[in-house]
mmCIF file of C-alpha atoms in Angstrom:
data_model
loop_
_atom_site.group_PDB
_atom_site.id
_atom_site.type_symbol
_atom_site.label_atom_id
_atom_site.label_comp_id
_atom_site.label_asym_id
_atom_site.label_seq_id
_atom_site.Cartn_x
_atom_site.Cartn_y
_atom_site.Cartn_z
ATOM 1 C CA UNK F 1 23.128 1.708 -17.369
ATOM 2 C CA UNK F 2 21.849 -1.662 -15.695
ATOM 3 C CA UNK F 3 19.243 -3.068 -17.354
ATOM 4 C CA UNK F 4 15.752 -3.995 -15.642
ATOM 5 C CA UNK F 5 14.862 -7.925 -15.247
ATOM 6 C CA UNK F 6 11.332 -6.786 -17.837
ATOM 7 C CA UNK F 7 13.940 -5.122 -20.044
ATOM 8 C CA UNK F 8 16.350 -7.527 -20.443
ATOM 9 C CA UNK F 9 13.650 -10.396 -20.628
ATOM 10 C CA UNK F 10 11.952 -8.703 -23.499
ATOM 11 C CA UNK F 11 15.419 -8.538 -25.230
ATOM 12 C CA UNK F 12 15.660 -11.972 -24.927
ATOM 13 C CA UNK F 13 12.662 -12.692 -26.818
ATOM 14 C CA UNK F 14 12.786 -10.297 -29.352
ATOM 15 C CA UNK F 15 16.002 -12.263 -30.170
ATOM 16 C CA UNK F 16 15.111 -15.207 -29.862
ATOM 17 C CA UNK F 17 12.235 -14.527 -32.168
ATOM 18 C CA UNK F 18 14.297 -13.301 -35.122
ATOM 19 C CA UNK F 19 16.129 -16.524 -34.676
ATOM 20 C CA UNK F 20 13.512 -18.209 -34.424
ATOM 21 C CA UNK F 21 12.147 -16.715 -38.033
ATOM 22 C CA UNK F 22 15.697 -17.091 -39.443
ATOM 23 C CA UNK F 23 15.471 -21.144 -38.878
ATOM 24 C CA UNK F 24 12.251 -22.083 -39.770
ATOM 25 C CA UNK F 25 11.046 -19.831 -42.823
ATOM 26 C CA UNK F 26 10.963 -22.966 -45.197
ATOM 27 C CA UNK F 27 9.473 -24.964 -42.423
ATOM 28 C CA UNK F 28 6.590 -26.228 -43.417
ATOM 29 C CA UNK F 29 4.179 -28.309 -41.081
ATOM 30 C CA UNK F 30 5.164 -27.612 -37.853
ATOM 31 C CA UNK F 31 3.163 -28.161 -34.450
ATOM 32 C CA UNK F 32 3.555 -24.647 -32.884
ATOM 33 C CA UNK F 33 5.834 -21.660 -32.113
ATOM 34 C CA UNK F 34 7.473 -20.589 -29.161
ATOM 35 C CA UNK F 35 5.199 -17.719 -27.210
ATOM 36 C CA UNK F 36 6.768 -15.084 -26.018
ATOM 37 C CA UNK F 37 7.007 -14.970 -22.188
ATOM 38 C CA UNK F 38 7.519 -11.293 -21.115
ATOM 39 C CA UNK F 39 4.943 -10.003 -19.410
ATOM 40 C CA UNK F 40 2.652 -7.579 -21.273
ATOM 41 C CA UNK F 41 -0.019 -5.736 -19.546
ATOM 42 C CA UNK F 42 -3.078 -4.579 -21.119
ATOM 43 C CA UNK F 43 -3.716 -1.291 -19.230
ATOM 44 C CA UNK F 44 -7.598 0.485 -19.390
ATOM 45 C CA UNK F 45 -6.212 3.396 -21.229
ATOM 46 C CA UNK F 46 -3.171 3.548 -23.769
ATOM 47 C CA UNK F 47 -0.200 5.127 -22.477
ATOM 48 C CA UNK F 48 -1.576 5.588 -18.915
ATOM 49 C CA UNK F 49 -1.650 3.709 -15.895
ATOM 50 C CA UNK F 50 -4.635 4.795 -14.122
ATOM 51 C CA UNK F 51 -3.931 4.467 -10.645
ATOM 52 C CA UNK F 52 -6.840 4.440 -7.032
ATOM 53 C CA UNK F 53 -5.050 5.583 -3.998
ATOM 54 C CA UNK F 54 -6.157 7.417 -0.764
ATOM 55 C CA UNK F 55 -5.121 10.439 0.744
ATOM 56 C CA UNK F 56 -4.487 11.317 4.395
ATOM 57 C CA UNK F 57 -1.751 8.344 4.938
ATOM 58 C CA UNK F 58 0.769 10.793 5.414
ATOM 59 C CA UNK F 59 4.136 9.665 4.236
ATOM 60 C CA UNK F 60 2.769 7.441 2.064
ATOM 61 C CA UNK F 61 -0.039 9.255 0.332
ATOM 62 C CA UNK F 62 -1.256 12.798 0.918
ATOM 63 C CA UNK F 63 -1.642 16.285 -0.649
ATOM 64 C CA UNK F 64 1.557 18.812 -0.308
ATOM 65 C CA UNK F 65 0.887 22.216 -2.499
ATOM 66 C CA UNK F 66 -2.097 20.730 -4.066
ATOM 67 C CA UNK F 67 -0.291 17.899 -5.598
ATOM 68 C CA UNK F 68 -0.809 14.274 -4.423
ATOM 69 C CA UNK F 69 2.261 12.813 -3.219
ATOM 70 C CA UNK F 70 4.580 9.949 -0.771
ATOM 71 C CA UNK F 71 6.255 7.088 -0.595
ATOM 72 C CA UNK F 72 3.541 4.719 -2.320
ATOM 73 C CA UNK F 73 3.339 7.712 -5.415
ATOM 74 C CA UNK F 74 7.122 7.085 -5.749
ATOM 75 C CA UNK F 75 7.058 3.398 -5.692
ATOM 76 C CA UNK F 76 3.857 3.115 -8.034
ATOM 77 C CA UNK F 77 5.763 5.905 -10.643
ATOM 78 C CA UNK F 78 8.712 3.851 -11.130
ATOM 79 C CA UNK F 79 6.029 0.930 -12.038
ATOM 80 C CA UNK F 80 5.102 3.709 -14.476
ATOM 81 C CA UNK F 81 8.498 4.472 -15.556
ATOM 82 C CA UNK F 82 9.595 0.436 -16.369
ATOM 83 C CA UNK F 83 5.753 0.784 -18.396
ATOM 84 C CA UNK F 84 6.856 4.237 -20.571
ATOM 85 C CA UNK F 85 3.262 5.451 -19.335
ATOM 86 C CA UNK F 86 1.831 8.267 -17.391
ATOM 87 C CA UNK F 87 -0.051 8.107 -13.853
ATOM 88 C CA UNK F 88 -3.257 9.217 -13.671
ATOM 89 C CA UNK F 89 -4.309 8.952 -9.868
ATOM 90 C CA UNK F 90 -7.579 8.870 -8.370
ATOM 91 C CA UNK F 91 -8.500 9.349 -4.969
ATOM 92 C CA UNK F 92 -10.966 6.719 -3.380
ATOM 93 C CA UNK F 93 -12.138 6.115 0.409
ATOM 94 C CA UNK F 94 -9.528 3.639 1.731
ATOM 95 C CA UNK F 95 -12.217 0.716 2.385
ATOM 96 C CA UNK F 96 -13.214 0.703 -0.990
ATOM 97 C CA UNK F 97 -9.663 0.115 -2.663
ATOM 98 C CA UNK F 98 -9.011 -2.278 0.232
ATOM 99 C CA UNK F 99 -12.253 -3.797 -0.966
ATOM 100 C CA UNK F 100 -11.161 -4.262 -4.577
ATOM 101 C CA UNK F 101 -14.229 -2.641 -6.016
ATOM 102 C CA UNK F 102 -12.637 -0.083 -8.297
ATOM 103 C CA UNK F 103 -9.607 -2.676 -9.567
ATOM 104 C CA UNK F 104 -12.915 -5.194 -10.267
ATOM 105 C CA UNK F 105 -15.064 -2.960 -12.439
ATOM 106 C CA UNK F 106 -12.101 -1.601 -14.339
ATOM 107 C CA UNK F 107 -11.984 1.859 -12.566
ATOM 108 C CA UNK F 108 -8.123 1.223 -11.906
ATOM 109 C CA UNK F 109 -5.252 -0.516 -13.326
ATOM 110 C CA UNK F 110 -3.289 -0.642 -9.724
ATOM 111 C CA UNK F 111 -3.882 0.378 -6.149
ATOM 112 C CA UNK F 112 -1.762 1.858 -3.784
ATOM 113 C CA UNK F 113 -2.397 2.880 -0.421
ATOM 114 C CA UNK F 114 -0.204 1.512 2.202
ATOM 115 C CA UNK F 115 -2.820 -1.658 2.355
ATOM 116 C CA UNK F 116 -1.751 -4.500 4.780
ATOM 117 C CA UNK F 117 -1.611 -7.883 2.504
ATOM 118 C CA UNK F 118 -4.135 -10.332 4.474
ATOM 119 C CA UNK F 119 -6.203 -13.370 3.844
ATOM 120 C CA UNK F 120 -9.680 -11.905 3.327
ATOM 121 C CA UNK F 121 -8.396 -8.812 0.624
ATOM 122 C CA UNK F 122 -6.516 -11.525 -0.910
ATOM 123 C CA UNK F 123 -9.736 -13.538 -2.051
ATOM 124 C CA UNK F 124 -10.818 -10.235 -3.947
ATOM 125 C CA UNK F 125 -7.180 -8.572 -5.307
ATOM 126 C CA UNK F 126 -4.170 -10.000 -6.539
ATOM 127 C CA UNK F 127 -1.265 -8.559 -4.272
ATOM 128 C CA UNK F 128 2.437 -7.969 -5.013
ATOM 129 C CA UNK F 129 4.982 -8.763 -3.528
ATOM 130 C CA UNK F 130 5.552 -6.908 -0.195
ATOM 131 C CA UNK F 131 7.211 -3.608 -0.542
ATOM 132 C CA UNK F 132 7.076 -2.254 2.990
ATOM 133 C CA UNK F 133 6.577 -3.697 6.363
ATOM 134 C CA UNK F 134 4.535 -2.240 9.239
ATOM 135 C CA UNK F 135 3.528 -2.592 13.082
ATOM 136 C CA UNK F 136 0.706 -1.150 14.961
ATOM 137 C CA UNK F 137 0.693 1.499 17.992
ATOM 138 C CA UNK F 138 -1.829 2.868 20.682
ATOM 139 C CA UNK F 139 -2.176 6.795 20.952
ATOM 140 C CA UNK F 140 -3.375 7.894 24.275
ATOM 141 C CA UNK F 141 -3.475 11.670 25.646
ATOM 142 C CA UNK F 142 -0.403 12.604 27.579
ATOM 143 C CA UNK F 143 -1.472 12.418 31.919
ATOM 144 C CA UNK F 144 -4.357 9.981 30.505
ATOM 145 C CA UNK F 145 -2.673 6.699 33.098
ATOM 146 C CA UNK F 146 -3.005 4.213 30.107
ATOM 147 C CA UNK F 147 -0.071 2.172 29.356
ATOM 148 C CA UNK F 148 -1.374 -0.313 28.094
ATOM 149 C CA UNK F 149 -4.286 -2.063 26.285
ATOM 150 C CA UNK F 150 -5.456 -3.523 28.947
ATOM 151 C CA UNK F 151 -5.885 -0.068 30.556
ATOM 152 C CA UNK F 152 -8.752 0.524 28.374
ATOM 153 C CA UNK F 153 -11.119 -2.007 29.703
ATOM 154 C CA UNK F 154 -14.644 -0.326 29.546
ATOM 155 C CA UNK F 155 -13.194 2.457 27.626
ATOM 156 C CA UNK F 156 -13.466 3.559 23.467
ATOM 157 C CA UNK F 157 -10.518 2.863 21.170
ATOM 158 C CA UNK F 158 -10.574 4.547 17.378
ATOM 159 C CA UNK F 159 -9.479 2.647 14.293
ATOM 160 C CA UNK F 160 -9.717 3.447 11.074
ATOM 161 C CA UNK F 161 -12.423 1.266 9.032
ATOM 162 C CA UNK F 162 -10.941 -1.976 6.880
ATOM 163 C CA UNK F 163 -7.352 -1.432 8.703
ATOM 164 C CA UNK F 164 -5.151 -4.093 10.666
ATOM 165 C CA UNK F 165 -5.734 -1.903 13.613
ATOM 166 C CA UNK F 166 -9.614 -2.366 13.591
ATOM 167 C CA UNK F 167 -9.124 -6.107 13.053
ATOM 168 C CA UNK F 168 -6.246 -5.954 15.375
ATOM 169 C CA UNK F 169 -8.445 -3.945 18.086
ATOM 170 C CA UNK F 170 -11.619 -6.210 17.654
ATOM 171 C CA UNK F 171 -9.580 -9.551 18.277
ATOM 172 C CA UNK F 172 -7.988 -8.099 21.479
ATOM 173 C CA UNK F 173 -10.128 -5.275 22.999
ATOM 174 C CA UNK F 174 -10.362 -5.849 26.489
ATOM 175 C CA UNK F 175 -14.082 -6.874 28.344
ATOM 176 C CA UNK F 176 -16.399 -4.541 27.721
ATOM 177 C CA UNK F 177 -14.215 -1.987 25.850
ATOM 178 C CA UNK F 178 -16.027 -0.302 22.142
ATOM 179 C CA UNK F 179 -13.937 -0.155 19.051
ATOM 180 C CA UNK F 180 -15.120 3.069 17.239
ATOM 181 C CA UNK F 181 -14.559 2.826 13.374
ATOM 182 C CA UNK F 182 -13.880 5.741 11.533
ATOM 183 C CA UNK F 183 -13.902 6.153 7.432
ATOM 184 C CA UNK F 184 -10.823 8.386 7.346
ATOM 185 C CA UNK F 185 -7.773 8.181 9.441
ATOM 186 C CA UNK F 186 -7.739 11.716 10.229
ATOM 187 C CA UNK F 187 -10.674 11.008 12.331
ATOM 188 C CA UNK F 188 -8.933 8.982 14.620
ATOM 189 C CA UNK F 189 -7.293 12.102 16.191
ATOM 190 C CA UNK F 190 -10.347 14.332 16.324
ATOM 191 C CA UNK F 191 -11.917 11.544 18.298
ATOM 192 C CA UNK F 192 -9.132 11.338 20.294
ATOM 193 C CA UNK F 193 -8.554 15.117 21.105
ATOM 194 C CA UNK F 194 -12.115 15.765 21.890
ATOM 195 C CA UNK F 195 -12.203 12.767 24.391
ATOM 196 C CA UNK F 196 -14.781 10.916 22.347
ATOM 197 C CA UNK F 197 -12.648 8.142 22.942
ATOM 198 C CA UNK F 198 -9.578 6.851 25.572
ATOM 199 C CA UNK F 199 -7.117 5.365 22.862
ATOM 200 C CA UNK F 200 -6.394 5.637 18.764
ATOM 201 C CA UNK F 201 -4.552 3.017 16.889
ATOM 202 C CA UNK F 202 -2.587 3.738 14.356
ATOM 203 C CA UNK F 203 0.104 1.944 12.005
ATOM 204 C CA UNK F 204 3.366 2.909 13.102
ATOM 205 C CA UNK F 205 4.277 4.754 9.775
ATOM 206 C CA UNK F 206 1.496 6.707 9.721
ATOM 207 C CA UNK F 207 1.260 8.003 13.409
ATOM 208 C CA UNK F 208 3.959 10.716 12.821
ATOM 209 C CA UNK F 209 1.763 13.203 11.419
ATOM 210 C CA UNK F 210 -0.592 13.072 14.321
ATOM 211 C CA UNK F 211 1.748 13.373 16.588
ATOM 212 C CA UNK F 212 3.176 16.006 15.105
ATOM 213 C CA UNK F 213 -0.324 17.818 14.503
ATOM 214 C CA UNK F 214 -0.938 17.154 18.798
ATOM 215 C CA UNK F 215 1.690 17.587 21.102
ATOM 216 C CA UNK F 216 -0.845 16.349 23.242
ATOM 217 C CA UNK F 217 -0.432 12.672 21.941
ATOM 218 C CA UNK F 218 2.002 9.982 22.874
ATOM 219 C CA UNK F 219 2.927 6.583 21.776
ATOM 220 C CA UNK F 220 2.200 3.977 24.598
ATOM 221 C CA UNK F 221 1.970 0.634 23.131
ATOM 222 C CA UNK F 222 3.414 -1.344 20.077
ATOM 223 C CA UNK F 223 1.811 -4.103 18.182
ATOM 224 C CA UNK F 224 3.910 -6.736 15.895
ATOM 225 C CA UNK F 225 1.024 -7.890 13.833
ATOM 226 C CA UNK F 226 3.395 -8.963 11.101
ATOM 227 C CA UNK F 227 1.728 -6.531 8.423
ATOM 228 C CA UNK F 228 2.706 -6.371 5.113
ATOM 229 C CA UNK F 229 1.941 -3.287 2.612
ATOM 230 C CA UNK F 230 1.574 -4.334 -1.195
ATOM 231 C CA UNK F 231 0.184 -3.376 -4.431
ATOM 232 C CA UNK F 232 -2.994 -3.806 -5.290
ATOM 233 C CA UNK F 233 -4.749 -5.133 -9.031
ATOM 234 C CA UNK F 234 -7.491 -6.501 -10.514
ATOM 235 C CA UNK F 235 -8.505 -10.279 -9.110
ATOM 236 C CA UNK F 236 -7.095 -12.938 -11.681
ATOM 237 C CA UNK F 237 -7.566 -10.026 -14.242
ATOM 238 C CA UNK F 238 -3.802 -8.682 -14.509
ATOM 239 C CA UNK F 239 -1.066 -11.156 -13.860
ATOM 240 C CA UNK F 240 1.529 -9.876 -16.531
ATOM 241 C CA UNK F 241 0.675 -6.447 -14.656
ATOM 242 C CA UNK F 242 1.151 -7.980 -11.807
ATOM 243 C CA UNK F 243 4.834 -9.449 -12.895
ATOM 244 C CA UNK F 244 5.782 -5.879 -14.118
ATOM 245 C CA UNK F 245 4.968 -4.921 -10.612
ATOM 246 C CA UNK F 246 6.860 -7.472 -9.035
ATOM 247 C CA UNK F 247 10.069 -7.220 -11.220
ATOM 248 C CA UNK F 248 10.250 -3.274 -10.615
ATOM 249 C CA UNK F 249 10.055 -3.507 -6.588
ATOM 250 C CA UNK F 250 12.605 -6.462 -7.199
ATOM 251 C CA UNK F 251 15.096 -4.351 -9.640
ATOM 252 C CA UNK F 252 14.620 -1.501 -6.906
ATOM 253 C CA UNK F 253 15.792 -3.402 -4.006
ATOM 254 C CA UNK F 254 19.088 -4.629 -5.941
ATOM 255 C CA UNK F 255 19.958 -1.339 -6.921
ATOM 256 C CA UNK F 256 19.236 1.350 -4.375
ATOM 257 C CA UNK F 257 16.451 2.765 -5.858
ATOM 258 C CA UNK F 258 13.994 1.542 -3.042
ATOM 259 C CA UNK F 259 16.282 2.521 -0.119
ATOM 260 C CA UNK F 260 16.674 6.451 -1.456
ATOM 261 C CA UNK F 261 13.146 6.800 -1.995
ATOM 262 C CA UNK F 262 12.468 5.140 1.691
ATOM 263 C CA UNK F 263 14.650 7.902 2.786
ATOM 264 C CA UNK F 264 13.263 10.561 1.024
ATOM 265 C CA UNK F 265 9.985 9.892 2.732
ATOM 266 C CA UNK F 266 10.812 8.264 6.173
ATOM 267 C CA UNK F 267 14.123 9.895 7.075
ATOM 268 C CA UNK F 268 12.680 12.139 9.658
ATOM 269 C CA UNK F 269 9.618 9.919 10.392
ATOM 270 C CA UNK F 270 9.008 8.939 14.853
ATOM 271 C CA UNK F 271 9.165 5.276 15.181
#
């Protein structure tokens, strides 16, 4: 069975250790010892990983026969699995993991919940590396005559509070045109639906569901933003955490394990 880049690092220095003993046990004098390098995270409770995630991001985190699961459950379980630990998730408004609050009073270990990787987050989390990437779309009732973003001048567009699409929305809403912020994302397409607005953006990933949940919807405008998803964790307070992290989506990428879970969860998933 192929080893994991934590595993066979830790091998290394458990050998090199005994060596290490085996050389210098008459030494007398000497200036220091090697330190181990492997990465060893210190985790709030032993033998859990307590991860914050939020629901409703449908198909990467949301409830299915009153269990929490998705893509970002999978990827943060194998995290779990590389750790020997359990995962203990709790559920948290999106804008407050996005905020970093839980990770930085030691609520959470990790966060996961398809957050974009951006500047301003970035001054408050540590991110990992990228593990999924993600575009923007507008949502528009079907016979509405908007094609376009432009088409909304003087009208209401829905975003979902703390997401690329408000900040996308804000920095290129037409004259006169209101961005409506909503808490939860399933707001967007109650909103929408009950004409309290003209348009709904959504990231592409996540817009199947409500198109699926209203016929009614379509797709008619794309945004390359050039968002990133990643993992979140405490600011400057978990690096060796934060290698784990890195190593595992890493390992998964060379050896399949990423693209069978992407297809597990985005097989059937409108573009």
């Amino acid at each position: 069975m192929k080893r994991s880049k934590v595993q066979m690092v830790r091998a290394a220095v458990a050998t090199a250790a005994l060596l290490g003993l085996a050389a210098c046990g008459s030494a007398e004098g000497s200036e220091g010892s090697t330190k181990s390098t492997a990465p060893d995270p210190t985790l709030l409770r032993d033998g859990t990983m307590t991860v914050c995630t939020s629901e409703g991001r449908e198909p990467f985190v949301f409830e299915r026969g009153g269990k929490v699961v998705g893509f970002d459950i999978d990827l943060v379980g194998e995290v779990a699995k590389e750790l020997d630990v359990k995962v203990s998730l709790v559920t948290e408004d999106f804008n407050e993991i996005a905020s970093g609050k839980p990770l930085n009073a030691n609520f959470c270990d990790v966060a996961i919940a398809a957050v974009s990787i951006d500047g301003d987050r970035a001054r408050v989390v540590d991110f990992s590396s990228p593990y999924f990437n993600a575009k923007q779309v507008m949502v528009v009732q079907k016979g509405s005559g908007i094609k376009s973003l432009e088409d909304v001048v003087g009208g209401r567009i829905a975003v979902q509070e703390a997401s690329t699409g408000e900040t996308y929305a804000n920095d290129n809403r037409p004259l006169d045109t209101q961005i409506q912020s909503f808490t939860d994302v399933g707001d967007l397409a109650d909103a929408l639906s009950g004409s309290q607005v003209d348009a709904a953006i959504y990231d592409n990933n996540i817009v199947a569901d409500a198109i699926k949940d209203n016929p009614n919807f379509e797709i008619v405008e794309e945004f390359d933003t050039g968002e990133q998803y990643g993992m979140l964790v405490k600011k400057d307070g978990n690096i060796d955490l934060l290698r784990v992290i890195n190593d595992v989506l890493a390992d998964m990428q060379e050896d399949g394990r990423y693209d069978t879970i992407y297809g597990d969860w985005f097989a059937n998933a409108s573009s």
